[in-house]
Short mmCIF file of C-alpha atoms in Angstrom, two decimals:
data_model
loop_
_atom_site.label_atom_id
_atom_site.label_comp_id
_atom_site.label_asym_id
_atom_site.label_seq_id
_atom_site.Cartn_x
_atom_site.Cartn_y
_atom_site.Cartn_z
CA MET A 1 262.55 13.85 5.07
CA THR A 2 258.55 14.07 5.62
CA LEU A 3 255.95 15.81 8.36
CA ILE A 4 252.07 14.61 8.43
CA ALA A 5 250.08 16.44 10.80
CA THR A 6 247.01 15.00 11.85
CA ALA A 7 244.39 15.87 14.13
CA GLU A 8 243.34 14.08 17.51
CA PRO A 9 240.55 15.14 18.90
CA ASP A 10 238.94 12.35 20.23
CA ALA A 11 242.46 12.02 22.07
CA TRP A 12 242.56 12.66 26.16
CA PRO A 13 244.01 15.55 25.73
CA PRO A 14 242.66 16.60 22.02
CA ARG A 15 246.34 16.79 20.43
CA VAL A 16 247.96 17.07 16.89
CA LYS A 17 250.14 14.16 16.03
CA LEU A 18 253.27 15.01 14.32
CA GLU A 19 254.95 12.33 12.14
CA THR A 20 258.88 13.44 10.62
CA ASP A 21 261.73 12.80 10.47
CA GLY A 22 263.63 15.34 11.72
CA ALA A 23 264.56 16.48 15.67
CA ALA A 24 262.37 19.17 16.12
CA VAL A 25 258.75 20.25 14.52
CA THR A 26 256.82 24.75 14.80
CA ARG A 27 253.90 25.87 15.01
CA THR A 28 252.67 28.82 13.20
CA ASP A 29 249.02 29.92 13.80
CA ALA A 30 247.02 31.99 12.21
CA SER A 31 247.80 34.97 13.61
CA GLY A 32 251.59 34.48 12.98
CA ASP A 33 252.48 33.56 16.27
CA VAL A 34 255.48 30.76 16.17
CA VAL A 35 256.15 28.37 19.16
CA THR A 36 258.11 25.18 19.36
CA VAL A 37 256.54 22.15 19.46
CA ARG A 38 257.49 20.77 23.34
CA GLY A 39 258.46 17.59 23.79
CA GLY A 40 261.22 15.69 22.01
CA VAL A 41 260.50 13.19 18.75
CA VAL A 42 260.58 9.52 19.51
CA ASN A 43 259.75 7.21 17.10
CA GLY A 44 259.66 9.31 14.42
CA VAL A 45 256.34 11.51 16.68
CA ILE A 46 255.94 14.34 18.69
CA TYR A 47 252.14 15.25 19.92
CA ASP A 48 251.82 19.58 19.91
CA TYR A 49 248.63 18.97 22.91
CA GLU A 50 248.88 23.20 23.43
CA ALA A 51 247.33 23.06 19.33
CA PRO A 52 244.60 26.04 19.39
CA GLN A 53 240.49 25.00 17.99
CA GLY A 54 239.59 25.93 15.39
CA VAL A 55 242.34 27.69 13.11
CA ALA A 56 244.19 26.81 10.69
CA LEU A 57 247.56 26.20 11.28
CA THR A 58 251.04 25.14 10.22
CA TYR A 59 253.76 23.06 10.81
CA GLU A 60 257.14 22.64 9.73
CA GLY A 61 260.41 20.63 10.55
CA ASP A 62 263.96 21.47 10.89
CA SER A 63 264.14 20.24 7.48
CA GLY A 64 262.31 22.00 6.02
CA ASP A 65 259.76 19.71 5.43
CA TRP A 66 255.37 21.01 6.46
CA ASP A 67 252.04 20.56 7.04
CA THR A 68 248.80 22.62 7.63
CA VAL A 69 246.20 21.23 10.12
CA ALA A 70 243.04 22.53 12.47
CA LEU A 71 242.82 21.17 15.39
CA PRO A 72 238.37 21.43 15.43
CA ASP A 73 236.10 22.53 18.43
CA VAL A 74 236.93 19.73 21.07
CA GLY A 75 235.61 22.24 24.67
CA ASN A 76 237.07 23.52 27.01
CA TRP A 77 240.53 21.38 28.07
CA LEU A 78 243.22 21.85 31.41
CA VAL A 79 245.92 20.50 29.69
CA HIS A 80 248.92 19.36 32.01
CA LEU A 81 251.79 20.21 29.84
CA SER A 82 254.44 17.35 31.59
CA ARG A 83 251.59 14.29 32.03
CA PRO A 84 249.33 15.33 29.91
CA GLU A 85 247.47 11.97 30.95
CA LEU A 86 246.45 14.50 34.07
CA SER A 87 244.52 16.72 32.17
CA TYR A 88 241.02 17.05 32.33
CA PRO A 89 237.55 18.34 30.02
CA LEU A 90 235.96 21.22 32.14
CA GLU A 91 231.75 21.78 32.08
CA VAL A 92 232.64 25.92 32.44
CA GLN A 93 228.74 27.71 33.50
CA ALA A 94 230.83 31.26 34.22
CA GLU A 95 234.47 33.01 33.48
CA GLY A 96 234.94 35.43 37.02
CA ASP A 97 235.75 39.62 36.58
CA VAL A 98 238.67 39.47 34.49
CA GLU A 99 241.57 41.74 36.92
CA MET A 100 244.44 42.89 36.94
CA PRO A 101 245.37 44.66 41.23
CA ALA A 102 247.84 47.36 41.58
CA ARG A 103 250.36 47.34 43.99
CA VAL A 104 250.06 50.77 45.82
CA SER A 105 250.98 51.44 49.71
CA SER A 106 249.21 54.05 51.49
CA ALA A 107 250.35 55.91 54.54
CA ARG A 108 248.93 58.42 56.67
CA PRO A 109 251.00 60.42 58.00
CA TYR A 110 251.56 63.63 60.61
CA SER A 111 249.53 66.31 59.14
CA GLY A 112 246.98 63.82 58.23
CA ARG A 113 246.75 63.87 53.83
CA ALA A 114 246.78 60.39 53.66
CA MET A 115 249.54 59.04 50.46
CA SER A 116 249.73 56.26 48.19
CA ALA A 117 253.00 55.42 46.24
CA ALA A 118 253.61 52.38 43.78
CA THR A 119 255.25 49.77 44.94
CA GLY A 120 255.64 47.53 41.37
CA ASN A 121 254.26 47.09 38.31
CA ARG A 122 250.42 45.60 38.14
CA ASP A 123 250.07 42.37 39.72
CA TRP A 124 249.06 39.56 37.18
CA VAL A 125 245.68 39.18 34.76
CA GLN A 126 243.45 37.39 37.07
CA SER A 127 240.39 35.60 36.53
CA SER A 128 238.06 32.71 37.50
CA MET A 129 236.44 29.83 36.15
CA THR A 130 232.77 27.71 37.60
CA VAL A 131 232.00 24.68 37.17
CA HIS A 132 228.46 23.38 37.77
CA GLY A 133 227.22 20.20 38.27
CA ILE A 134 230.26 17.98 38.48
CA THR A 135 230.05 14.61 39.57
CA ARG A 136 232.24 12.99 42.22
CA GLU A 137 234.47 11.55 39.46
CA ASP A 138 235.38 14.92 38.02
CA VAL A 139 236.42 16.78 41.69
CA MET A 140 238.62 13.81 41.76
CA GLY A 141 240.16 13.97 38.24
CA LEU A 142 240.34 17.71 38.82
CA LEU A 143 241.97 17.74 42.51
CA ASP A 144 244.57 15.08 40.31
CA LEU A 145 245.66 17.08 37.68
CA LEU A 146 245.81 20.54 40.22
CA TYR A 147 248.19 19.11 42.81
CA ASP A 148 251.41 20.16 41.56
CA GLN A 149 250.49 23.90 41.06
CA THR A 150 251.81 23.90 37.36
CA VAL A 151 250.89 26.39 35.01
CA LEU A 152 248.48 24.97 32.97
CA PHE A 153 247.14 25.56 29.60
CA LEU A 154 243.62 26.24 29.29
CA SER A 155 242.65 24.98 25.95
CA THR A 156 238.89 26.97 24.51
CA HIS A 157 237.28 26.35 22.07
CA PRO A 158 236.12 29.32 19.84
CA GLY A 159 232.67 30.36 21.01
CA HIS A 160 233.76 30.33 24.55
CA ASP A 161 235.13 33.93 25.16
CA ASP A 162 237.00 36.56 23.28
CA GLU A 163 240.33 35.96 25.36
CA GLY A 164 241.32 32.95 23.32
CA PRO A 165 243.68 30.22 25.06
CA ARG A 166 245.84 31.11 27.74
CA TYR A 167 248.54 29.53 30.13
CA VAL A 168 246.81 29.90 34.19
CA ARG A 169 248.20 29.24 37.52
CA VAL A 170 245.07 27.83 39.44
CA LEU A 171 245.41 29.91 42.70
CA ASP A 172 243.17 28.14 45.80
CA VAL A 173 239.49 25.84 44.88
CA SER A 174 236.32 25.92 46.44
CA LYS A 175 234.38 23.99 46.40
CA ARG A 176 230.34 23.69 47.07
CA ARG A 177 227.88 21.06 47.67
CA PHE A 178 224.48 20.69 47.87
CA ILE A 179 222.45 18.57 50.69
CA ASN A 180 220.91 15.13 49.41
CA ALA A 181 217.48 16.53 48.59
CA CYS A 182 219.40 18.28 45.71
CA GLU A 183 219.53 16.38 42.03
CA SER A 184 223.15 14.69 41.34
CA PRO A 185 225.18 15.98 40.69
CA ARG A 186 225.09 18.71 43.25
CA ARG A 187 229.11 19.90 43.13
CA ILE A 188 230.25 23.62 42.16
CA LEU A 189 234.07 24.04 41.74
CA THR A 190 235.45 27.67 41.50
CA LEU A 191 239.43 28.17 40.12
CA PRO A 192 240.42 31.38 40.58
CA TYR A 193 243.15 31.93 38.46
CA LEU A 194 246.41 33.92 37.36
CA VAL A 195 246.73 34.61 33.39
CA GLN A 196 250.40 34.09 32.61
CA ASP A 197 252.79 33.85 29.58
CA ARG A 198 253.51 30.86 27.97
CA PRO A 199 256.74 29.30 30.18
CA SER A 200 259.78 28.35 28.58
CA VAL A 201 260.29 24.95 30.14
CA ILE A 202 257.74 22.91 32.03
CA GLU A 203 258.07 23.05 35.34
CA ALA A 204 259.17 19.71 37.14
CA ASP A 205 257.23 17.85 39.49
CA ALA A 206 257.72 20.13 42.86
CA TYR A 207 256.85 17.74 45.32
CA GLY A 208 257.90 14.04 44.19
CA TRP A 209 254.58 13.41 42.97
CA ASP A 210 255.94 9.75 42.40
CA LEU A 211 256.84 9.98 46.60
CA MET A 212 253.46 10.72 47.53
CA PRO A 213 250.77 7.81 47.73
CA THR A 214 248.24 9.74 49.01
CA LYS A 215 246.91 13.07 48.45
CA TRP A 216 244.87 15.20 50.61
CA TRP A 217 241.35 17.26 50.04
CA ALA A 218 239.68 19.07 53.35
CA GLY A 219 241.62 17.60 55.70
CA MET A 220 241.00 14.06 54.19
CA PRO A 221 243.42 11.81 52.33
CA THR A 222 241.90 10.57 49.20
CA LEU A 223 244.22 7.23 46.99
CA TRP A 224 245.74 8.37 43.59
CA GLY A 225 244.27 8.17 40.45
CA GLY A 226 240.70 6.57 42.21
CA MET A 227 237.71 7.19 44.88
CA PRO A 228 238.61 6.54 48.32
#
């Protein structure tokens, strides 16, 4: 039995290629976290699209064979876990404040005193990313990625921030456009998101992606996979 791990930083999205004779592979990162690489082995190959950047990774097959590799700095990517070809690179210009909203109800009974009570645990951690100067093609690519609202893997380069890679569900996206007198490209996209645990199961395309040839943006239909 053999296991060969090869970093492929130029792939779309960047990944680690694993050649194995076995049926499953696990990954251990520098902090000791162990996860099973998603997907099945096809023709002796499985790809890890969730490998963190810039750290030593140890892969082990179910037969006990192992190999080490490091995925180099490839920039920020939003990775679609079930359809990696939809993944898209991000030139993040700003990160929003990290928030953890409380769930509290308040009331002012007849006595006039204000009262409050917790109604559950705090919400998930929330933040946002702002992407400046993207082209129309970039907007289309990101909308294709975000269309089915599934949990995505935000792969960050080592110098991005101190939060590291994370799993996110992107919320209401906003796009700001400037008048034609401004230099092109002149679009700013804000992506608010919830931070979530690593999904144990990849979410299916909830709305039947292949059954919907068009998608919508600002009330206007756009063609799948290209410009309108």
